[in-house]
PDB file of C-alpha atoms in Angstrom:
ATOM      1  CA  MET Z   1    -124.474  65.598 190.788  1.00  0.00           C
ATOM      2  CA  ASN Z   2    -124.908  69.617 188.841  1.00  0.00           C
ATOM      3  CA  ARG Z   3    -127.596  68.608 186.685  1.00  0.00           C
ATOM      4  CA  GLY Z   4    -127.411  71.875 185.427  1.00  0.00           C
ATOM      5  CA  SER Z   5    -128.340  75.310 187.354  1.00  0.00           C
ATOM      6  CA  SER Z   6    -128.376  78.331 186.141  1.00  0.00           C
ATOM      7  CA  ASP Z   7    -125.307  79.821 187.753  1.00  0.00           C
ATOM      8  CA  CYS Z   8    -123.267  77.964 185.311  1.00  0.00           C
ATOM      9  CA  PRO Z   9    -120.611  79.614 183.243  1.00  0.00           C
ATOM     10  CA  GLN Z  10    -121.711  81.613 180.040  1.00  0.00           C
ATOM     11  CA  GLY Z  11    -120.352  79.920 176.532  1.00  0.00           C
ATOM     12  CA  PRO Z  12    -120.597  77.776 174.179  1.00  0.00           C
ATOM     13  CA  SER Z  13    -123.384  74.990 174.509  1.00  0.00           C
ATOM     14  CA  LEU Z  14    -122.048  71.252 174.740  1.00  0.00           C
ATOM     15  CA  SER Z  15    -123.345  67.681 173.891  1.00  0.00           C
ATOM     16  CA  VAL Z  16    -121.261  64.987 175.030  1.00  0.00           C
ATOM     17  CA  ILE Z  17    -120.906  62.310 172.768  1.00  0.00           C
ATOM     18  CA  LEU Z  18    -120.207  58.379 173.529  1.00  0.00           C
ATOM     19  CA  CYS Z  19    -120.027  55.287 171.862  1.00  0.00           C
ATOM     20  CA  VAL Z  20    -120.423  51.855 173.593  1.00  0.00           C
ATOM     21  CA  HIS Z  21    -120.829  48.337 172.093  1.00  0.00           C
ATOM     22  CA  ARG Z  22    -121.216  46.345 175.031  1.00  0.00           C
ATOM     23  CA  ALA Z  23    -120.643  46.255 178.748  1.00  0.00           C
ATOM     24  CA  ASN Z  24    -117.313  46.888 180.062  1.00  0.00           C
ATOM     25  CA  PRO Z  25    -115.671  46.906 183.702  1.00  0.00           C
ATOM     26  CA  TRP Z  26    -115.625  50.619 183.534  1.00  0.00           C
ATOM     27  CA  LEU Z  27    -118.985  51.590 181.813  1.00  0.00           C
ATOM     28  CA  GLN Z  28    -120.864  53.149 184.664  1.00  0.00           C
ATOM     29  CA  HIS Z  29    -117.605  54.864 186.183  1.00  0.00           C
ATOM     30  CA  ALA Z  30    -116.990  56.841 182.587  1.00  0.00           C
ATOM     31  CA  ILE Z  31    -120.827  57.986 182.778  1.00  0.00           C
ATOM     32  CA  ASP Z  32    -120.587  58.661 185.988  1.00  0.00           C
ATOM     33  CA  SER Z  33    -117.584  61.206 185.851  1.00  0.00           C
ATOM     34  CA  VAL Z  34    -119.703  63.012 182.799  1.00  0.00           C
ATOM     35  CA  LEU Z  35    -122.779  63.714 185.176  1.00  0.00           C
ATOM     36  CA  GLU Z  36    -120.582  64.160 188.442  1.00  0.00           C
ATOM     37  CA  GLN Z  37    -119.024  67.510 186.678  1.00  0.00           C
ATOM     38  CA  SER Z  38    -118.686  70.828 187.904  1.00  0.00           C
ATOM     39  CA  ASP Z  39    -120.688  72.204 185.653  1.00  0.00           C
ATOM     40  CA  GLY Z  40    -123.347  70.182 184.520  1.00  0.00           C
ATOM     41  CA  ASP Z  41    -125.366  72.219 181.628  1.00  0.00           C
ATOM     42  CA  PHE Z  42    -125.277  69.654 179.197  1.00  0.00           C
ATOM     43  CA  GLU Z  43    -126.339  66.773 177.150  1.00  0.00           C
ATOM     44  CA  PHE Z  44    -125.518  63.756 177.182  1.00  0.00           C
ATOM     45  CA  LEU Z  45    -125.833  61.446 173.928  1.00  0.00           C
ATOM     46  CA  ILE Z  46    -124.657  57.697 173.853  1.00  0.00           C
ATOM     47  CA  ALA Z  47    -125.169  55.508 171.307  1.00  0.00           C
ATOM     48  CA  ALA Z  48    -125.168  51.611 171.760  1.00  0.00           C
ATOM     49  CA  ASN Z  49    -123.670  50.323 168.374  1.00  0.00           C
ATOM     50  CA  ALA Z  50    -124.909  46.804 167.490  1.00  0.00           C
ATOM     51  CA  CYS Z  51    -125.476  45.803 171.148  1.00  0.00           C
ATOM     52  CA  SER Z  52    -127.285  42.777 172.365  1.00  0.00           C
ATOM     53  CA  ASP Z  53    -130.974  43.332 173.709  1.00  0.00           C
ATOM     54  CA  GLU Z  54    -129.527  43.199 177.398  1.00  0.00           C
ATOM     55  CA  PHE Z  55    -127.465  45.666 177.643  1.00  0.00           C
ATOM     56  CA  TRP Z  56    -129.241  48.139 175.283  1.00  0.00           C
ATOM     57  CA  GLU Z  57    -131.438  47.419 178.755  1.00  0.00           C
ATOM     58  CA  GLN Z  58    -128.839  47.677 180.953  1.00  0.00           C
ATOM     59  CA  LEU Z  59    -128.445  51.245 179.639  1.00  0.00           C
ATOM     60  CA  GLN Z  60    -132.091  52.414 179.712  1.00  0.00           C
ATOM     61  CA  ALA Z  61    -132.259  51.995 182.989  1.00  0.00           C
ATOM     62  CA  VAL Z  62    -129.012  54.185 183.564  1.00  0.00           C
ATOM     63  CA  GLY Z  63    -130.811  56.945 181.007  1.00  0.00           C
ATOM     64  CA  ARG Z  64    -133.727  57.056 183.459  1.00  0.00           C
ATOM     65  CA  GLY Z  65    -132.017  58.475 185.913  1.00  0.00           C
ATOM     66  CA  ASP Z  66    -130.371  61.551 184.599  1.00  0.00           C
ATOM     67  CA  PRO Z  67    -132.795  64.038 182.226  1.00  0.00           C
ATOM     68  CA  ARG Z  68    -129.665  64.860 180.296  1.00  0.00           C
ATOM     69  CA  ILE Z  69    -129.404  61.309 178.928  1.00  0.00           C
ATOM     70  CA  ARG Z  70    -130.531  60.809 175.770  1.00  0.00           C
ATOM     71  CA  LEU Z  71    -130.214  57.270 174.156  1.00  0.00           C
ATOM     72  CA  ILE Z  72    -129.815  55.774 170.490  1.00  0.00           C
ATOM     73  CA  ARG Z  73    -129.610  52.371 169.373  1.00  0.00           C
ATOM     74  CA  THR Z  74    -127.866  51.393 165.945  1.00  0.00           C
ATOM     75  CA  SER Z  75    -127.250  48.504 164.296  1.00  0.00           C
ATOM     76  CA  ILE Z  76    -123.738  49.377 162.580  1.00  0.00           C
ATOM     77  CA  GLY Z  77    -120.759  48.926 164.906  1.00  0.00           C
ATOM     78  CA  GLN Z  78    -118.717  51.587 163.493  1.00  0.00           C
ATOM     79  CA  LEU Z  79    -117.667  53.961 165.296  1.00  0.00           C
ATOM     80  CA  ALA Z  80    -117.244  56.825 162.539  1.00  0.00           C
ATOM     81  CA  PHE Z  81    -121.005  55.965 162.028  1.00  0.00           C
ATOM     82  CA  ASN Z  82    -121.840  55.891 165.213  1.00  0.00           C
ATOM     83  CA  LEU Z  83    -120.285  59.228 165.594  1.00  0.00           C
ATOM     84  CA  ASN Z  84    -121.966  60.940 162.533  1.00  0.00           C
ATOM     85  CA  VAL Z  85    -125.088  59.817 163.729  1.00  0.00           C
ATOM     86  CA  LEU Z  86    -124.430  61.439 167.318  1.00  0.00           C
ATOM     87  CA  ALA Z  87    -123.019  64.593 165.908  1.00  0.00           C
ATOM     88  CA  ASP Z  88    -126.448  64.927 163.695  1.00  0.00           C
ATOM     89  CA  MET Z  89    -128.340  64.435 166.766  1.00  0.00           C
ATOM     90  CA  ALA Z  90    -126.649  66.704 168.803  1.00  0.00           C
ATOM     91  CA  HIS Z  91    -128.195  70.309 169.755  1.00  0.00           C
ATOM     92  CA  GLY Z  92    -124.674  71.359 171.357  1.00  0.00           C
ATOM     93  CA  GLN Z  93    -122.465  74.088 169.481  1.00  0.00           C
ATOM     94  CA  TYR Z  94    -119.939  71.399 170.428  1.00  0.00           C
ATOM     95  CA  LEU Z  95    -119.359  68.008 170.565  1.00  0.00           C
ATOM     96  CA  VAL Z  96    -117.024  66.847 173.780  1.00  0.00           C
ATOM     97  CA  ARG Z  97    -115.570  63.178 172.867  1.00  0.00           C
ATOM     98  CA  MET Z  98    -115.660  60.785 175.706  1.00  0.00           C
ATOM     99  CA  ASP Z  99    -114.884  56.988 175.365  1.00  0.00           C
ATOM    100  CA  ALA Z 100    -116.538  54.317 177.459  1.00  0.00           C
ATOM    101  CA  ASP Z 101    -114.260  53.096 179.363  1.00  0.00           C
ATOM    102  CA  ASP Z 102    -111.718  56.802 179.727  1.00  0.00           C
ATOM    103  CA  VAL Z 103    -113.102  59.040 182.977  1.00  0.00           C
ATOM    104  CA  CYS Z 104    -113.490  62.760 182.730  1.00  0.00           C
ATOM    105  CA  ALA Z 105    -111.354  65.161 185.092  1.00  0.00           C
ATOM    106  CA  PRO Z 106    -114.417  67.212 187.585  1.00  0.00           C
ATOM    107  CA  THR Z 107    -113.675  70.051 185.905  1.00  0.00           C
ATOM    108  CA  ARG Z 108    -113.617  69.692 181.750  1.00  0.00           C
ATOM    109  CA  ILE Z 109    -116.655  70.574 181.176  1.00  0.00           C
ATOM    110  CA  ALA Z 110    -116.449  73.958 182.889  1.00  0.00           C
ATOM    111  CA  THR Z 111    -112.788  74.348 181.528  1.00  0.00           C
ATOM    112  CA  LEU Z 112    -113.691  73.694 177.690  1.00  0.00           C
ATOM    113  CA  ARG Z 113    -116.425  76.014 177.924  1.00  0.00           C
ATOM    114  CA  ALA Z 114    -114.708  78.958 179.519  1.00  0.00           C
ATOM    115  CA  HIS Z 115    -111.830  78.221 177.236  1.00  0.00           C
ATOM    116  CA  LEU Z 116    -114.155  78.097 174.239  1.00  0.00           C
ATOM    117  CA  ALA Z 117    -116.229  81.381 175.359  1.00  0.00           C
ATOM    118  CA  ASN Z 118    -113.115  83.315 174.628  1.00  0.00           C
ATOM    119  CA  ASP Z 119    -111.755  81.193 171.803  1.00  0.00           C
ATOM    120  CA  PRO Z 120    -114.080  79.659 169.565  1.00  0.00           C
ATOM    121  CA  LEU Z 121    -111.715  77.343 168.231  1.00  0.00           C
ATOM    122  CA  ASP Z 122    -112.947  74.003 165.799  1.00  0.00           C
ATOM    123  CA  ILE Z 123    -110.883  71.437 167.671  1.00  0.00           C
ATOM    124  CA  LEU Z 124    -109.723  71.765 171.087  1.00  0.00           C
ATOM    125  CA  GLY Z 125    -108.216  69.105 172.820  1.00  0.00           C
ATOM    126  CA  SER Z 126    -106.067  68.278 176.318  1.00  0.00           C
ATOM    127  CA  ALA Z 127    -103.436  66.725 177.841  1.00  0.00           C
ATOM    128  CA  VAL Z 128    -104.631  63.283 179.281  1.00  0.00           C
ATOM    129  CA  CYS Z 129    -103.196  60.853 182.523  1.00  0.00           C
ATOM    130  CA  LEU Z 130    -102.955  57.547 181.275  1.00  0.00           C
ATOM    131  CA  ILE Z 131    -104.544  55.077 183.637  1.00  0.00           C
ATOM    132  CA  ASP Z 132    -104.603  51.159 183.988  1.00  0.00           C
ATOM    133  CA  GLY Z 133    -107.624  49.170 184.079  1.00  0.00           C
ATOM    134  CA  HIS Z 134    -107.209  49.566 187.714  1.00  0.00           C
ATOM    135  CA  GLY Z 135    -107.499  53.247 187.954  1.00  0.00           C
ATOM    136  CA  HIS Z 136    -103.856  53.260 188.860  1.00  0.00           C
ATOM    137  CA  GLN Z 137    -101.801  56.426 186.582  1.00  0.00           C
ATOM    138  CA  VAL Z 138     -99.194  54.855 184.237  1.00  0.00           C
ATOM    139  CA  GLY Z 139     -97.905  58.360 182.525  1.00  0.00           C
ATOM    140  CA  LEU Z 140     -98.996  61.586 181.289  1.00  0.00           C
ATOM    141  CA  MET Z 141     -99.307  62.379 177.541  1.00  0.00           C
ATOM    142  CA  GLN Z 142     -99.297  66.115 176.580  1.00  0.00           C
ATOM    143  CA  PHE Z 143    -100.011  67.522 172.981  1.00  0.00           C
ATOM    144  CA  PRO Z 144     -98.813  70.062 170.957  1.00  0.00           C
ATOM    145  CA  GLU Z 145    -100.808  73.186 172.032  1.00  0.00           C
ATOM    146  CA  SER Z 146    -101.103  75.513 169.000  1.00  0.00           C
ATOM    147  CA  ARG Z 147    -102.246  75.278 165.570  1.00  0.00           C
ATOM    148  CA  GLU Z 148     -98.662  75.662 164.123  1.00  0.00           C
ATOM    149  CA  GLN Z 149     -96.862  73.536 166.501  1.00  0.00           C
ATOM    150  CA  ILE Z 150    -100.046  70.694 165.526  1.00  0.00           C
ATOM    151  CA  VAL Z 151     -99.516  70.882 161.842  1.00  0.00           C
ATOM    152  CA  ALA Z 152     -95.963  70.735 162.229  1.00  0.00           C
ATOM    153  CA  ALA Z 153     -96.521  67.547 164.536  1.00  0.00           C
ATOM    154  CA  LEU Z 154     -98.754  65.986 163.092  1.00  0.00           C
ATOM    155  CA  LYS Z 155     -96.664  64.054 160.027  1.00  0.00           C
ATOM    156  CA  ARG Z 156     -95.081  62.460 162.834  1.00  0.00           C
ATOM    157  CA  ARG Z 157     -97.184  61.651 165.535  1.00  0.00           C
ATOM    158  CA  THR Z 158    -100.591  61.801 167.496  1.00  0.00           C
ATOM    159  CA  VAL Z 159    -101.947  65.058 167.982  1.00  0.00           C
ATOM    160  CA  PHE Z 160    -105.075  65.286 169.742  1.00  0.00           C
ATOM    161  CA  CYS Z 161    -106.159  62.319 172.210  1.00  0.00           C
ATOM    162  CA  HIS Z 162    -109.646  61.702 170.021  1.00  0.00           C
ATOM    163  CA  PRO Z 163    -111.554  61.040 173.479  1.00  0.00           C
ATOM    164  CA  ALA Z 164    -110.615  64.110 174.977  1.00  0.00           C
ATOM    165  CA  VAL Z 165    -111.493  66.696 172.380  1.00  0.00           C
ATOM    166  CA  ALA Z 166    -114.230  69.121 172.079  1.00  0.00           C
ATOM    167  CA  ILE Z 167    -115.416  69.484 167.998  1.00  0.00           C
ATOM    168  CA  ARG Z 168    -117.341  72.578 166.398  1.00  0.00           C
ATOM    169  CA  ARG Z 169    -120.421  71.093 165.359  1.00  0.00           C
ATOM    170  CA  GLN Z 170    -121.060  73.093 162.427  1.00  0.00           C
ATOM    171  CA  PHE Z 171    -117.319  72.592 161.320  1.00  0.00           C
ATOM    172  CA  LEU Z 172    -117.536  68.972 161.669  1.00  0.00           C
ATOM    173  CA  LEU Z 173    -120.855  69.374 159.502  1.00  0.00           C
ATOM    174  CA  GLU Z 174    -118.993  71.086 156.870  1.00  0.00           C
ATOM    175  CA  MET Z 175    -116.529  68.604 156.840  1.00  0.00           C
ATOM    176  CA  ARG Z 176    -118.661  65.992 156.298  1.00  0.00           C
ATOM    177  CA  GLY Z 177    -118.655  64.390 158.852  1.00  0.00           C
ATOM    178  CA  TYR Z 178    -116.068  61.348 160.075  1.00  0.00           C
ATOM    179  CA  LEU Z 179    -115.311  59.672 156.790  1.00  0.00           C
ATOM    180  CA  GLY Z 180    -112.131  57.455 157.029  1.00  0.00           C
ATOM    181  CA  GLY Z 181    -111.796  53.945 157.969  1.00  0.00           C
ATOM    182  CA  PHE Z 182    -112.080  51.309 160.679  1.00  0.00           C
ATOM    183  CA  HIS Z 183    -109.048  52.384 162.926  1.00  0.00           C
ATOM    184  CA  SER Z 184    -108.261  55.763 161.902  1.00  0.00           C
ATOM    185  CA  GLU Z 185    -110.882  58.150 161.589  1.00  0.00           C
ATOM    186  CA  ASP Z 186    -109.908  60.790 164.198  1.00  0.00           C
ATOM    187  CA  THR Z 187    -106.395  60.592 162.033  1.00  0.00           C
ATOM    188  CA  ASP Z 188    -108.400  60.885 159.004  1.00  0.00           C
ATOM    189  CA  LEU Z 189    -110.171  63.812 160.765  1.00  0.00           C
ATOM    190  CA  TRP Z 190    -107.368  66.179 161.769  1.00  0.00           C
ATOM    191  CA  LEU Z 191    -105.524  65.445 158.127  1.00  0.00           C
ATOM    192  CA  ARG Z 192    -108.926  67.177 156.645  1.00  0.00           C
ATOM    193  CA  ALA Z 193    -109.224  70.054 159.266  1.00  0.00           C
ATOM    194  CA  SER Z 194    -105.259  70.871 158.639  1.00  0.00           C
ATOM    195  CA  ARG Z 195    -106.033  71.334 154.954  1.00  0.00           C
ATOM    196  CA  HIS Z 196    -109.236  73.700 155.693  1.00  0.00           C
ATOM    197  CA  GLY Z 197    -107.285  75.702 157.918  1.00  0.00           C
ATOM    198  CA  ALA Z 198    -109.509  74.521 161.122  1.00  0.00           C
ATOM    199  CA  ARG Z 199    -108.702  76.893 163.995  1.00  0.00           C
ATOM    200  CA  MET Z 200    -106.939  74.032 166.822  1.00  0.00           C
ATOM    201  CA  ALA Z 201    -105.441  73.926 169.822  1.00  0.00           C
ATOM    202  CA  ASN Z 202    -104.855  71.183 173.217  1.00  0.00           C
ATOM    203  CA  LEU Z 203    -104.700  72.379 176.614  1.00  0.00           C
ATOM    204  CA  PRO Z 204    -102.465  72.221 179.236  1.00  0.00           C
ATOM    205  CA  ASP Z 205    -104.533  70.634 181.501  1.00  0.00           C
ATOM    206  CA  VAL Z 206    -104.909  67.117 181.797  1.00  0.00           C
ATOM    207  CA  LEU Z 207    -108.995  67.068 181.661  1.00  0.00           C
ATOM    208  CA  LEU Z 208    -109.470  63.168 180.882  1.00  0.00           C
ATOM    209  CA  SER Z 209    -107.811  59.854 182.192  1.00  0.00           C
ATOM    210  CA  TYR Z 210    -106.771  57.635 179.344  1.00  0.00           C
ATOM    211  CA  ARG Z 211    -107.466  54.163 180.345  1.00  0.00           C
ATOM    212  CA  LEU Z 212    -105.245  51.545 179.348  1.00  0.00           C
ATOM    213  CA  HIS Z 213    -106.295  47.469 179.312  1.00  0.00           C
ATOM    214  CA  ASP Z 214    -105.428  44.319 178.136  1.00  0.00           C
ATOM    215  CA  SER Z 215    -108.921  43.671 176.550  1.00  0.00           C
ATOM    216  CA  GLN Z 216    -108.270  46.194 174.682  1.00  0.00           C
ATOM    217  CA  SER Z 217    -106.716  47.049 170.609  1.00  0.00           C
ATOM    218  CA  ILE Z 218    -103.941  49.213 170.293  1.00  0.00           C
ATOM    219  CA  SER Z 219    -102.153  50.821 167.110  1.00  0.00           C
ATOM    220  CA  SER Z 220    -103.240  48.289 165.053  1.00  0.00           C
ATOM    221  CA  GLY Z 221    -101.797  47.052 161.741  1.00  0.00           C
ATOM    222  CA  ALA Z 222    -104.643  48.060 159.834  1.00  0.00           C
ATOM    223  CA  GLY Z 223    -104.685  51.535 161.588  1.00  0.00           C
ATOM    224  CA  TYR Z 224    -101.406  52.054 160.713  1.00  0.00           C
ATOM    225  CA  ALA Z 225    -102.261  51.367 156.581  1.00  0.00           C
ATOM    226  CA  GLU Z 226    -105.182  53.121 156.993  1.00  0.00           C
ATOM    227  CA  VAL Z 227    -103.432  56.219 158.072  1.00  0.00           C
ATOM    228  CA  SER Z 228    -100.952  55.240 155.039  1.00  0.00           C
ATOM    229  CA  ALA Z 229    -103.841  55.492 152.975  1.00  0.00           C
ATOM    230  CA  HIS Z 230    -105.038  59.020 154.632  1.00  0.00           C
ATOM    231  CA  TRP Z 231    -101.676  60.736 154.321  1.00  0.00           C
ATOM    232  CA  LEU Z 232    -101.474  59.447 150.459  1.00  0.00           C
ATOM    233  CA  ARG Z 233    -104.663  61.384 149.641  1.00  0.00           C
ATOM    234  CA  GLU Z 234    -103.012  64.160 151.334  1.00  0.00           C
ATOM    235  CA  PHE Z 235    -100.434  64.069 148.866  1.00  0.00           C
ATOM    236  CA  LEU Z 236    -102.040  63.240 146.093  1.00  0.00           C
ATOM    237  CA  SER Z 237    -104.545  66.246 146.999  1.00  0.00           C
ATOM    238  CA  LYS Z 238    -101.675  68.926 147.941  1.00  0.00           C
ATOM    239  CA  PRO Z 239     -98.512  67.596 146.434  1.00  0.00           C
ATOM    240  CA  GLY Z 240     -95.035  69.015 148.537  1.00  0.00           C
ATOM    241  CA  TRP Z 241     -92.548  68.074 150.758  1.00  0.00           C
ATOM    242  CA  TYR Z 242     -95.255  68.173 154.316  1.00  0.00           C
ATOM    243  CA  THR Z 243     -97.600  65.297 152.289  1.00  0.00           C
ATOM    244  CA  LEU Z 244     -94.567  63.247 151.331  1.00  0.00           C
ATOM    245  CA  GLN Z 245     -92.635  63.544 154.451  1.00  0.00           C
ATOM    246  CA  GLY Z 246     -96.179  62.554 156.307  1.00  0.00           C
ATOM    247  CA  LEU Z 247     -96.521  59.552 153.817  1.00  0.00           C
ATOM    248  CA  MET Z 248     -93.201  58.683 154.300  1.00  0.00           C
ATOM    249  CA  ILE Z 249     -92.902  58.157 157.868  1.00  0.00           C
ATOM    250  CA  ALA Z 250     -96.684  56.513 157.837  1.00  0.00           C
ATOM    251  CA  LEU Z 251     -95.453  54.191 155.823  1.00  0.00           C
ATOM    252  CA  GLY Z 252     -92.285  53.316 157.876  1.00  0.00           C
ATOM    253  CA  LYS Z 253     -94.811  52.675 160.814  1.00  0.00           C
ATOM    254  CA  ALA Z 254     -96.745  50.594 159.109  1.00  0.00           C
ATOM    255  CA  VAL Z 255     -93.654  48.475 157.575  1.00  0.00           C
ATOM    256  CA  CYS Z 256     -92.186  48.239 161.476  1.00  0.00           C
ATOM    257  CA  LYS Z 257     -95.782  47.319 162.678  1.00  0.00           C
ATOM    258  CA  ARG Z 258     -95.941  44.222 160.134  1.00  0.00           C
ATOM    259  CA  PHE Z 259     -92.273  43.163 160.784  1.00  0.00           C
ATOM    260  CA  LEU Z 260     -90.786  44.416 164.304  1.00  0.00           C
ATOM    261  CA  PRO Z 261     -92.777  43.375 167.827  1.00  0.00           C
ATOM    262  CA  ARG Z 262     -95.349  44.982 169.298  1.00  0.00           C
ATOM    263  CA  GLY Z 263     -93.933  46.730 171.978  1.00  0.00           C
ATOM    264  CA  ALA Z 264     -90.915  48.045 169.347  1.00  0.00           C
ATOM    265  CA  ALA Z 265     -93.812  49.338 166.732  1.00  0.00           C
ATOM    266  CA  TYR Z 266     -95.459  50.925 169.257  1.00  0.00           C
ATOM    267  CA  ARG Z 267     -93.520  54.596 170.780  1.00  0.00           C
ATOM    268  CA  GLN Z 268     -95.960  57.166 169.377  1.00  0.00           C
ATOM    269  CA  GLY Z 269     -98.564  56.768 172.389  1.00  0.00           C
ATOM    270  CA  PRO Z 270    -101.580  54.934 172.847  1.00  0.00           C
ATOM    271  CA  GLU Z 271    -104.614  55.408 169.794  1.00  0.00           C
ATOM    272  CA  LYS Z 272    -106.954  53.193 171.020  1.00  0.00           C
ATOM    273  CA  GLN Z 273    -109.187  50.827 168.631  1.00  0.00           C
ATOM    274  CA  GLU Z 274    -112.171  52.931 169.089  1.00  0.00           C
ATOM    275  CA  ARG Z 275    -114.302  50.487 166.743  1.00  0.00           C
ATOM    276  CA  GLU Z 276    -116.499  48.740 169.432  1.00  0.00           C
ATOM    277  CA  SER Z 277    -115.669  51.158 172.461  1.00  0.00           C
TER     278      SER Z 277
END
């Protein structure tokens, strides 16, 4: 386990942030995948949101095992709230997102740091491997790589895998953090970031294994409704063909989700329900 050393590559300081509500079968693996990075020079902030006393004691035992871990307990279960708490407490120049059931590639931190050292973006994502509850690969998700491609695709598809991104902390604070929704705080942030000219990109490298399993809620109807509301805000803020297209597509997805079977409505790729991750 690399706990940080003087031979780590030069680059921006990083804070890994993870929110968790309850124990799950994959939590220890998720935490280990962060702690066992080839580049161990980072801090690891974990927010236990609205958790039980028993689970908090379990997390404290984990936290005592590595000085890079900082544990925070909150009484509010909303993901956006807890991400903002971690962003406020973090020391790193970049916030590296992580979910409590996913797995970091061993070189994720090193790859992000090297790229951001040469190109200090506001948001940097990556491709992700899709895995099932047993850790078996079931697919691959790639995303538009340049800012121009991201903005063009934003109105019709997922442009970042939220737990796979690194976000410049000062940029997030200037954007007033996560603002929108219980189910779509990420889409809200991408829309606001795009409107404000954020420097954004995705790497083609697979830096995260994104887990799909039966106990999660995926692409909820409430989430689609929230995204429609975000696009309505964008249209009212900046009326035009682009924002009108985004609004109409979002409304169409919400209607399909409401009236079509789950599989028929679910075509854009996984969007985990992260409120209680």
